[in-house]
Amino acid sequence: MNGDPEVRPLLRTVEEAAVELRVSKSTVKKWIQSGELDSITIGVRSRIPASEVRGYLHRKLREAAAARGEGDDEDLTAA
């Protein structure tokens, strides 16, 4: 990268996604293999779009809210 602090990577490594989601690398790999977390392969390594990390979290929050019987009007944008 060019060292510009405004540049944010579009892709996350498995390790970076694990850190962001506060889970282990093996958990992220399991989610990728199951199709629960979208990724692309570059060479032999998986990369997760930054938007997918946030999207995964939002999907899980909606699922949890639905399981509790809460409506879709809950504000999930703060996550």
N, CA, C and O of each residue as an XYZ file, in Angstrom:
316
protein
N       0.845     -1.176      0.000
C       0.000      0.000      0.000
C       0.884      1.231      0.000
O       2.089      1.142      0.234
N       0.283      2.373     -0.263
C       1.060      3.593     -0.401
C       1.245      4.351      0.907
O       1.831      5.433      0.899
N       0.771      3.828      2.018
C       0.926      4.483      3.302
C      -0.114      5.554      3.568
O      -0.073      6.194      4.619
N      -1.037      5.767      2.656
C      -2.094      6.758      2.827
C      -3.054      6.283      3.917
O      -3.658      5.221      3.767
N      -3.215      7.039      5.013
C      -4.082      6.595      6.094
C      -5.553      6.518      5.702
O      -6.341      5.883      6.403
N      -5.938      7.151      4.598
C      -7.323      7.130      4.151
C      -7.668      5.864      3.368
O      -8.846      5.569      3.168
N      -6.669      5.117      2.926
C      -6.905      3.913      2.136
C      -7.275      2.774      3.074
O      -6.536      2.452      4.004
N      -8.422      2.172      2.819
C      -8.865      1.038      3.620
C      -8.950     -0.179      2.713
O      -9.591     -0.127      1.663
N      -8.315     -1.263      3.103
C      -8.344     -2.461      2.264
C      -9.776     -2.944      2.031
O     -10.607     -2.926      2.939
N     -10.041     -3.369      0.819
C     -11.349     -3.898      0.468
C     -11.503     -5.352      0.879
O     -12.620     -5.846      1.031
N     -10.382     -6.037      1.059
C     -10.406     -7.452      1.409
C      -9.736     -7.676      2.756
O      -8.794     -6.975      3.125
N     -10.240     -8.666      3.482
C      -9.654     -9.054      4.760
C      -9.069    -10.455      4.636
O      -9.606    -11.305      3.926
N      -7.969    -10.681      5.330
C      -7.458    -12.040      5.449
C      -8.342    -12.782      6.443
O      -9.145    -12.170      7.147
N      -8.193    -14.097      6.497
C      -8.942    -14.885      7.469
C      -8.615    -14.381      8.875
O      -9.506    -14.231      9.711
N      -7.347    -14.124      9.123
C      -6.935    -13.653     10.449
C      -7.539    -12.287     10.776
O      -7.997    -12.068     11.898
N      -7.546    -11.377      9.817
C      -8.122    -10.057     10.058
C      -9.619    -10.143     10.328
O     -10.134     -9.462     11.216
N     -10.316    -10.978      9.564
C     -11.750    -11.152      9.797
C     -12.005    -11.758     11.171
O     -12.944    -11.367     11.865
N     -11.171    -12.709     11.560
C     -11.311    -13.335     12.878
C     -11.137    -12.305     13.989
O     -11.883    -12.308     14.968
N     -10.150    -11.426     13.836
C      -9.922    -10.384     14.841
C     -11.125     -9.444     14.910
O     -11.590     -9.099     15.996
N     -11.625     -9.033     13.740
C     -12.772     -8.116     13.716
C     -14.005     -8.735     14.355
O     -14.747     -8.059     15.068
N     -14.223    -10.016     14.101
C     -15.414    -10.700     14.624
C     -15.183    -11.328     15.996
O     -16.107    -11.879     16.594
N     -13.954    -11.245     16.490
C     -13.587    -11.778     17.808
C     -13.839    -13.276     17.917
O     -14.402    -13.765     18.896
N     -13.403    -13.991     16.879
C     -13.483    -15.454     16.858
C     -12.130    -15.988     16.390
O     -11.241    -15.214     16.036
N     -11.980    -17.290     16.388
C     -10.719    -17.884     15.946
C     -10.656    -17.963     14.421
O     -11.675    -17.889     13.735
N      -9.437    -18.114     13.912
C      -9.260    -18.307     12.469
C      -9.974    -19.565     12.014
O     -10.545    -19.588     10.924
N      -9.952    -20.612     12.825
C     -10.619    -21.860     12.419
C     -12.130    -21.670     12.322
O     -12.777    -22.312     11.495
N     -12.695    -20.808     13.145
C     -14.133    -20.524     13.050
C     -14.440    -19.811     11.747
O     -15.415    -20.144     11.073
N     -13.617    -18.830     11.383
C     -13.820    -18.123     10.115
C     -13.687    -19.102      8.956
O     -14.491    -19.061      8.025
N     -12.690    -19.978      8.994
C     -12.518    -20.975      7.928
C     -13.726    -21.892      7.839
O     -14.155    -22.246      6.741
N     -14.276    -22.277      8.974
C     -15.475    -23.133      8.997
C     -16.654    -22.412      8.360
O     -17.398    -23.010      7.583
N     -16.834    -21.126      8.681
C     -17.921    -20.348      8.099
C     -17.747    -20.206      6.596
O     -18.732    -20.235      5.858
N     -16.510    -20.053      6.128
C     -16.250    -19.968      4.690
C     -16.588    -21.292      4.022
O     -17.262    -21.312      2.992
N     -16.127    -22.394      4.595
C     -16.373    -23.718      4.003
C     -17.858    -24.047      3.955
O     -18.318    -24.702      3.020
N     -18.616    -23.597      4.960
C     -20.050    -23.893      5.000
C     -20.861    -22.945      4.118
O     -22.049    -23.171      3.888
N     -20.216    -21.879      3.624
C     -20.926    -20.898      2.815
C     -21.604    -19.825      3.640
O     -22.298    -18.967      3.094
N     -21.414    -19.863      4.941
C     -22.027    -18.880      5.830
C     -21.367    -17.506      5.686
O     -22.000    -16.476      5.916
N     -20.096    -17.505      5.304
C     -19.342    -16.263      5.116
C     -18.759    -16.307      3.704
O     -18.004    -17.216      3.359
N     -19.121    -15.318      2.901
C     -18.640    -15.273      1.516
C     -17.171    -14.876      1.464
O     -16.704    -14.047      2.245
N     -16.463    -15.482      0.535
C     -15.052    -15.161      0.351
C     -14.672    -15.391     -1.103
O     -15.424    -15.981     -1.879
N     -13.493    -14.914     -1.446
C     -12.912    -15.224     -2.743
C     -11.558    -15.859     -2.483
O     -10.968    -15.683     -1.417
N     -11.074    -16.596     -3.466
C      -9.759    -17.208     -3.347
C      -8.802    -16.492     -4.282
O      -9.071    -16.332     -5.472
N      -7.684    -16.066     -3.722
C      -6.620    -15.457     -4.507
C      -5.404    -16.346     -4.294
O      -4.862    -16.432     -3.192
N      -4.994    -16.997     -5.357
C      -3.950    -18.008     -5.218
C      -4.522    -19.173     -4.430
O      -5.465    -19.827     -4.875
N      -3.957    -19.432     -3.270
C      -4.468    -20.514     -2.423
C      -5.095    -19.971     -1.139
O      -5.509    -20.740     -0.272
N      -5.160    -18.658     -1.024
C      -5.647    -18.036      0.216
C      -7.034    -17.427      0.040
O      -7.363    -16.870     -1.007
N      -7.829    -17.549      1.086
C      -9.156    -16.936      1.096
C      -9.048    -15.486      1.516
O      -8.257    -15.127      2.388
N      -9.858    -14.663      0.879
C      -9.988    -13.267      1.256
C     -11.475    -12.957      1.393
O     -12.297    -13.398      0.590
N     -11.796    -12.196      2.420
C     -13.184    -11.871      2.716
C     -13.384    -10.381      2.436
O     -12.657     -9.546      2.974
N     -14.367    -10.047      1.596
C     -14.640     -8.623      1.368
C     -14.970     -7.941      2.690
O     -15.690     -8.497      3.519
N     -14.442     -6.734      2.884
C     -14.696     -5.992      4.119
C     -16.194     -5.838      4.353
O     -16.657     -5.931      5.489
N     -16.945     -5.605      3.297
C     -18.400     -5.446      3.432
C     -19.058     -6.736      3.903
O     -20.093     -6.690      4.567
N     -18.479     -7.883      3.573
C     -19.042     -9.169      3.989
C     -18.876     -9.385      5.490
O     -19.742     -9.981      6.131
N     -17.770     -8.904      6.051
C     -17.570     -9.041      7.502
C     -18.689     -8.308      8.234
O     -19.305     -8.856      9.148
N     -18.945     -7.077      7.831
C     -20.027     -6.292      8.448
C     -21.396     -6.910      8.126
O     -22.274     -6.968      8.987
N     -21.566     -7.365      6.890
C     -22.833     -7.987      6.498
C     -23.123     -9.245      7.300
O     -24.267     -9.497      7.679
N     -22.093    -10.031      7.557
C     -22.258    -11.245      8.354
C     -22.757    -10.882      9.747
O     -23.683    -11.507     10.264
N     -22.148     -9.883     10.346
C     -22.556     -9.449     11.673
C     -24.012     -8.986     11.668
O     -24.775     -9.342     12.566
N     -24.400     -8.206     10.679
C     -25.778     -7.720     10.590
C     -26.764     -8.871     10.414
O     -27.834     -8.863     11.023
N     -26.418     -9.865      9.587
C     -27.304    -11.026      9.410
C     -27.491    -11.760     10.733
O     -28.606    -12.147     11.083
N     -26.403    -11.949     11.461
C     -26.479    -12.658     12.742
C     -27.304    -11.866     13.756
O     -28.064    -12.452     14.527
N     -27.162    -10.551     13.759
C     -27.963     -9.725     14.664
C     -29.449     -9.812     14.325
O     -30.286     -9.888     15.224
N     -29.778     -9.799     13.034
C     -31.186     -9.943     12.620
C     -31.727    -11.304     13.020
O     -32.860    -11.408     13.489
N     -30.924    -12.356     12.839
C     -31.357    -13.703     13.234
C     -31.610    -13.771     14.736
O     -32.596    -14.364     15.174
N     -30.729    -13.168     15.520
C     -30.890    -13.176     16.971
C     -32.144    -12.406     17.378
O     -32.884    -12.836     18.263
N     -32.378    -11.266     16.729
C     -33.571    -10.475     17.030
C     -34.831    -11.254     16.676
O     -35.809    -11.234     17.423
N     -34.809    -11.940     15.535
C     -35.967    -12.739     15.127
C     -36.211    -13.887     16.104
O     -37.357    -14.207     16.418
N     -35.144    -14.496     16.577
C     -35.277    -15.599     17.535
C     -35.886    -15.112     18.848
O     -36.566    -15.869     19.541
N     -35.640    -13.845     19.186
C     -36.213    -13.260     20.401
C     -37.606    -12.722     20.151
O     -38.268    -12.263     21.082
N     -38.069    -12.771     18.895
C     -39.394    -12.282     18.554
C     -39.460    -10.786     18.353
O     -40.539    -10.195     18.390
N     -38.312    -10.174     18.141
C     -38.273     -8.735     17.914
C     -38.451     -8.453     16.434
O     -38.093     -9.273     15.589
N     -39.004     -7.296     16.126
C     -39.268     -6.933     14.743
C     -38.032     -6.485     14.000
O     -36.934     -6.406     14.550
N     -38.255     -6.188     12.705
C     -37.165     -5.727     11.840
C     -36.834     -4.256     12.046
O     -35.893     -3.747     11.436
N     -37.588     -3.564     12.894
C     -37.366     -2.138     13.041
C     -36.229     -1.820     14.024
O     -35.937     -0.650     14.270
N     -35.599     -2.832     14.576
C     -34.491     -2.622     15.492
C     -33.330     -1.974     14.743
O     -33.004     -2.373     13.625
N     -32.714     -0.979     15.363
C     -31.607     -0.271     14.721
C     -30.341     -1.082     14.827
O     -29.784     -1.222     15.916
N     -29.871     -1.627     13.702
C     -28.656     -2.431     13.671
C     -27.513     -1.684     13.025
O     -26.448     -2.257     12.793
N     -27.717     -0.406     12.729
C     -26.689      0.331     12.018
C     -25.509      0.696     12.905
O     -24.447      1.052     12.392
N     -25.665      0.620     14.200
C     -24.573      0.983     15.104
C     -23.479     -0.075     15.133
O     -22.363      0.198     15.574
N     -23.789     -1.273     14.668
C     -22.800     -2.367     14.724
C     -21.688     -2.144     13.733
O     -20.771     -2.959     13.640
